[in-house]
Coordinates of C-alpha atoms and ligand atoms in Angstrom, one line a residue:
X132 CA 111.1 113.8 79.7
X133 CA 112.7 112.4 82.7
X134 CA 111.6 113.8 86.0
X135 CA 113.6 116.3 88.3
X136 CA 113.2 115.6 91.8
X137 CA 114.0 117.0 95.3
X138 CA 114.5 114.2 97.8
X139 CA 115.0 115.3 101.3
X140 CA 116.3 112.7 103.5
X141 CA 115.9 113.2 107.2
X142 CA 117.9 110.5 108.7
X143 CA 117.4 109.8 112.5
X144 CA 116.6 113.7 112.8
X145 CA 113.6 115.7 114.5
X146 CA 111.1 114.5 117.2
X147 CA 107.4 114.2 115.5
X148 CA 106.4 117.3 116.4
X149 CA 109.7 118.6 115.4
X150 CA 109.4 116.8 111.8
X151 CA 105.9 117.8 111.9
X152 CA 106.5 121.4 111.9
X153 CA 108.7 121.2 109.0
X154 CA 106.8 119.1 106.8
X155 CA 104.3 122.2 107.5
X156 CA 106.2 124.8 106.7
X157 CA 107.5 123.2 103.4
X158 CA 104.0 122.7 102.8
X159 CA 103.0 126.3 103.0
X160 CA 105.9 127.3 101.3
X161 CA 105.4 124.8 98.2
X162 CA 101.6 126.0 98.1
X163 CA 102.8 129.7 98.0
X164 CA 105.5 128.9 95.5
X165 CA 104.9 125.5 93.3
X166 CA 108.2 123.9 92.6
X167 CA 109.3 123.5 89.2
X168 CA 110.2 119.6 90.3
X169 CA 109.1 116.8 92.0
X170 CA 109.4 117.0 95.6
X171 CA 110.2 114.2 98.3
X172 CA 110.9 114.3 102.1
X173 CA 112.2 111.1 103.2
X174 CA 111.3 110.4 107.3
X175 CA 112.0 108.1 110.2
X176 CA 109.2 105.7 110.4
X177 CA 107.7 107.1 113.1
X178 CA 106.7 110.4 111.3
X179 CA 105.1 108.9 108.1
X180 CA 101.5 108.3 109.0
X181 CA 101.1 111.7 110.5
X182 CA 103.2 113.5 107.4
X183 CA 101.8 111.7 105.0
X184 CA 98.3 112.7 105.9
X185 CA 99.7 116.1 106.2
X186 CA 100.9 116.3 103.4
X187 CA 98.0 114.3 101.0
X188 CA 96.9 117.2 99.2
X189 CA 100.2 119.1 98.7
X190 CA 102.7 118.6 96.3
X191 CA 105.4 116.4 98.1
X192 CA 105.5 112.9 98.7
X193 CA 107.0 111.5 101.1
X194 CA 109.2 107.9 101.6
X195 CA 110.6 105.8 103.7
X196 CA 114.3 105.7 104.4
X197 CA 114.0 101.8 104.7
X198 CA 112.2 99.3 105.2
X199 CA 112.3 95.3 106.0
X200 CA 113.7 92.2 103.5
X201 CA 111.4 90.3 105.1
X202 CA 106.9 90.3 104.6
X203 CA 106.2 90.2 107.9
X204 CA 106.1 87.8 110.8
X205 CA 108.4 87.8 114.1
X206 CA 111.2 90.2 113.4
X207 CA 111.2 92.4 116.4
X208 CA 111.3 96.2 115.7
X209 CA 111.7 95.7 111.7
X210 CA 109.0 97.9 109.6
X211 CA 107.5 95.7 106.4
X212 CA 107.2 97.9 102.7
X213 CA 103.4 97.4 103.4
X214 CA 103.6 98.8 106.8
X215 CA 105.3 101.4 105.2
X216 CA 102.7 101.5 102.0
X217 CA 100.0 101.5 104.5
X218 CA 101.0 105.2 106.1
X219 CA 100.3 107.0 103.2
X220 CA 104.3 106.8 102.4
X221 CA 104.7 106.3 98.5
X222 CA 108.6 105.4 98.2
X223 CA 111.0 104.4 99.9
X224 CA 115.3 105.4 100.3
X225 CA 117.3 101.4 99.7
X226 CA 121.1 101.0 99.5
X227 CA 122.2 104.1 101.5
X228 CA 125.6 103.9 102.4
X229 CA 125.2 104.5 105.9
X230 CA 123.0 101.4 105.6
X231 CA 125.1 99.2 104.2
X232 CA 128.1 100.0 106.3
X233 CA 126.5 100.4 110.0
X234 CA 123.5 97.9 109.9
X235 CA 125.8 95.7 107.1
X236 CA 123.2 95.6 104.3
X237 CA 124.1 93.2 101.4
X238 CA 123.4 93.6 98.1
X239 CA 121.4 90.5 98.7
X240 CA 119.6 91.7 101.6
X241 CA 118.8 95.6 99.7
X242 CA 117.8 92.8 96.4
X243 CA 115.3 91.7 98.9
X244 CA 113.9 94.8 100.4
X245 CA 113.8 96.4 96.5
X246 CA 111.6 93.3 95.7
X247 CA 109.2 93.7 98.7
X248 CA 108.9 97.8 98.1
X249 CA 108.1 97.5 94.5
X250 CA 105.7 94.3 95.4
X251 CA 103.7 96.8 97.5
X252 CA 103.4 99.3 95.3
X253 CA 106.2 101.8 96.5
X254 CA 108.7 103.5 95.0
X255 CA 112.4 102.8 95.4
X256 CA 115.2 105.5 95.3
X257 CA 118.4 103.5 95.3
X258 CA 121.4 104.9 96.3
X259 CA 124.6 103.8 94.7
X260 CA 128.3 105.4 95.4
X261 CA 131.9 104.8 96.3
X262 CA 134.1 105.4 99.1
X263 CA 137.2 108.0 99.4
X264 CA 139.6 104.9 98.6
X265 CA 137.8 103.7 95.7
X266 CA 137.7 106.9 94.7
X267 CA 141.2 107.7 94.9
X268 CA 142.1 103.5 93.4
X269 CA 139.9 104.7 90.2
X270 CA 137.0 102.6 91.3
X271 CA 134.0 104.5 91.6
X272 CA 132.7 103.0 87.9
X273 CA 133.5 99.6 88.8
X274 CA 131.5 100.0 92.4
X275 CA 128.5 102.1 91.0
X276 CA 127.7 99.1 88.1
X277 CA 128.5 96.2 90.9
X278 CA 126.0 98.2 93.4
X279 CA 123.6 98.1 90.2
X280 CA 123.9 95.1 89.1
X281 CA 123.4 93.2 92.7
X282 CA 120.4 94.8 94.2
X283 CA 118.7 96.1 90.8
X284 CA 119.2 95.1 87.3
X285 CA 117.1 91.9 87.9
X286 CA 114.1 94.2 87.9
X287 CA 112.2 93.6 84.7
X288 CA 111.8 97.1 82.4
X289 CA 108.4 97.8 84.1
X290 CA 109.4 97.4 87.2
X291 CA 112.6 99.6 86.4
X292 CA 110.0 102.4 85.9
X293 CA 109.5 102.5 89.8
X294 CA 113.6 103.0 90.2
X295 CA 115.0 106.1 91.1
X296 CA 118.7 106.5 91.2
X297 CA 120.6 108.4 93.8
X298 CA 124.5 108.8 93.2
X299 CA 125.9 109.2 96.8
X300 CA 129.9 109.4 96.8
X301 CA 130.4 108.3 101.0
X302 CA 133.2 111.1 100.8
X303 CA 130.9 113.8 100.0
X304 CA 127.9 112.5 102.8
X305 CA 127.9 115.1 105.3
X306 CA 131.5 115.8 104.9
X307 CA 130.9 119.6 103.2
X308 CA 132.8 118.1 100.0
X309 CA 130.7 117.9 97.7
X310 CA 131.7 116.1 94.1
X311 CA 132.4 119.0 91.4
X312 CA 129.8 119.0 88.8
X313 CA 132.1 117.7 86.2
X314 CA 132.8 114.8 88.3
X315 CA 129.5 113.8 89.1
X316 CA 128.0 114.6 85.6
X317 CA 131.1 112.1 84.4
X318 CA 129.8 109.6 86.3
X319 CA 126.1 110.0 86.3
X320 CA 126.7 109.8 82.1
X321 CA 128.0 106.0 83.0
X322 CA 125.3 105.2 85.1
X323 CA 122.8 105.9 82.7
X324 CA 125.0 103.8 80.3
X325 CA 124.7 100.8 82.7
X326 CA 121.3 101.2 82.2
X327 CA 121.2 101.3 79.1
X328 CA 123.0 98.5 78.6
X329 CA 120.5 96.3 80.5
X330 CA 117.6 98.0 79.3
X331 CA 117.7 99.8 76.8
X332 CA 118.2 103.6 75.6
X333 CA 114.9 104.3 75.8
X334 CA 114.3 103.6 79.5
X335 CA 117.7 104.9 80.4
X336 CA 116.6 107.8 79.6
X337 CA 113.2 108.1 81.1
X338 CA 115.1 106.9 84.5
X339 CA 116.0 110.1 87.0
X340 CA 119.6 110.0 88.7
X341 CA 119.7 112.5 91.6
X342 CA 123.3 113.2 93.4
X343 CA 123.6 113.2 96.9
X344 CA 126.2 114.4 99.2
X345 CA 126.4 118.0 100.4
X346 CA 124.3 119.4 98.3
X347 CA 123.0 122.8 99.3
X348 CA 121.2 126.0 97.7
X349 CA 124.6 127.7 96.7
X350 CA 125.8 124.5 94.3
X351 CA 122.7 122.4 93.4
X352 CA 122.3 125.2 90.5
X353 CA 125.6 123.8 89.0
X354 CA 124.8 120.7 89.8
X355 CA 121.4 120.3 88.3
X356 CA 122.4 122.6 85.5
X357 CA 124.2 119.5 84.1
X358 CA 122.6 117.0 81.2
X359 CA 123.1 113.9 83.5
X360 CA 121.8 114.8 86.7
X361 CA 117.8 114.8 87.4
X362 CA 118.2 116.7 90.8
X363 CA 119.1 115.7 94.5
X364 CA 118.9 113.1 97.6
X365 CA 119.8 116.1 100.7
X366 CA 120.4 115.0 103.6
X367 CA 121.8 117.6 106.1
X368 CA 120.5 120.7 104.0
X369 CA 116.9 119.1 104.3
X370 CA 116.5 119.9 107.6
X371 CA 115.3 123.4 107.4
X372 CA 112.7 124.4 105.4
X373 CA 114.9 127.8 104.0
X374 CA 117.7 125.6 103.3
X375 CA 115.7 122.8 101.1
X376 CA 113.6 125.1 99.0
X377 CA 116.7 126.6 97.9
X378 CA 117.7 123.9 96.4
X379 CA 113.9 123.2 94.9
X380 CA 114.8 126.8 93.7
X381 CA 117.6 125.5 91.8
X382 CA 114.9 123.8 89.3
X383 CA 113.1 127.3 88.3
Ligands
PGA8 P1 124.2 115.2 103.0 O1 123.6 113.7 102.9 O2 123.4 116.1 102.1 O3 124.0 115.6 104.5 O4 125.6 115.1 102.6 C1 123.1 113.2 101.7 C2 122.6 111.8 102.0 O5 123.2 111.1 102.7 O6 121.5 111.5 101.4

């Protein structure tokens, strides 16, 4: 069985002590109530060493929300996947769009950075998704395989079995639209068929595909409730503990 996961992703949100005091409160919460999923919270870099070793013997994980495309060396302000490894951090988010289109990551560049996180042992959630226009053009299959297929589908199978997929339509990223079940179930179903068509039925479906994009305790029950999606990458609703173990909730 394919794992269900809760991936909370904080963006550039909360001071340390701010981010600290949420990672606590989750963590009481989760202890009180275990979660019938996996649980991630994705923080700025500067929080990871602290959370993670907050968080050690608890039930979440916690990840990155990028790191570097280089090893290391003279790249002023970058953070390298073993600099990341290093914290305590065991993934990391690659390919978000707000990634790609403000700091112009390449499908080249996120190839890199997928090979150095999975070289140092952590784990990649890899966001995938089309914009409002390629939405509305018919697209969104064409850009979710080409998103795929430049960054990932080199992996070899048991590399693969480090991949998380998160389906992120831009138009839905903090907009309060979120994707109707139907149509992200629709597309989820073709993801896992891309995946399947590079490796195989088997690992396609072992491989978890979370959707992203205002997701929030009152939908993620529909969401989730469908065949082809393994749970959620939350961004805004991830920011209070009440709001993100609502949608935990939605796995029990
Ligand atoms: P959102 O963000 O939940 O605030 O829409 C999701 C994401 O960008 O991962």
């Amino acid at each position: 069985m394919r794992k269900h996961i809760v991936a909370g992703n904080w963006k550039m949100n909360k001071s340390l002590q701010e981010g600290v005091a949420l990672a606590t409160e989750l963590k009481e919460m989760l202890a009180a109530q275990k979660p019938n999923c996996d649980v991630i919270i994705g923080t700025p870099f500067i929080h990871l060493a602290t959370v993670s070793e907050l968080l050690k013997d608890s039930v979440i994980a916690v990840s990155a929300e990028n790191c570097a495309d280089k090893e290391s060396g003279a790249y002023t302000g970058e953070v390298s996947a073993s600099m990341v490894k290093s914290t305590g951090a065991e993934y990391v988010i690659l390919g978000h769009s707000e990634r790609r289109e403000y700091y112009h990551e390449t499908p080249e560049i996120l190839k890199e950075k997928v090979d150095l996180a999975l070289a140092n042992g952590l784990k990649v959630i890899f966001c995938i998704g089309e914009s409002l226009e390629e939405r509305e053009a018919n697209k969104q299959e064409a850009v979710c395989k080409a998103e795929l297929a430049g960054s990932v589908f080199h992996l070899t199978a048991e590399q693969w079995k480090n991949v998380v997929i998160a389906y992120e339509p831009i138009w839905a990223i903090g907009t309060g639209k979120t994707a109707t079940a139907e149509q992200a179930e629709e597309i989820h179903a073709y993801i896992r068929s891309c995946v399947a068509e590079v490796y195989g039925a088997e690992v396609a479906d072992e491989t978890s595909i979370l959707y992203g994009g205002s997701c929030k305790a009152s939908n993620a029950p529909e969401l989730f409730g469908k065949p082809n999606i393994d749970g959620g990458l939350i961004g805004g609703a991830s920011l209070k503990a009440d709001d993100f173990k609502g949608i935990i909730d939605a796995w029990n």
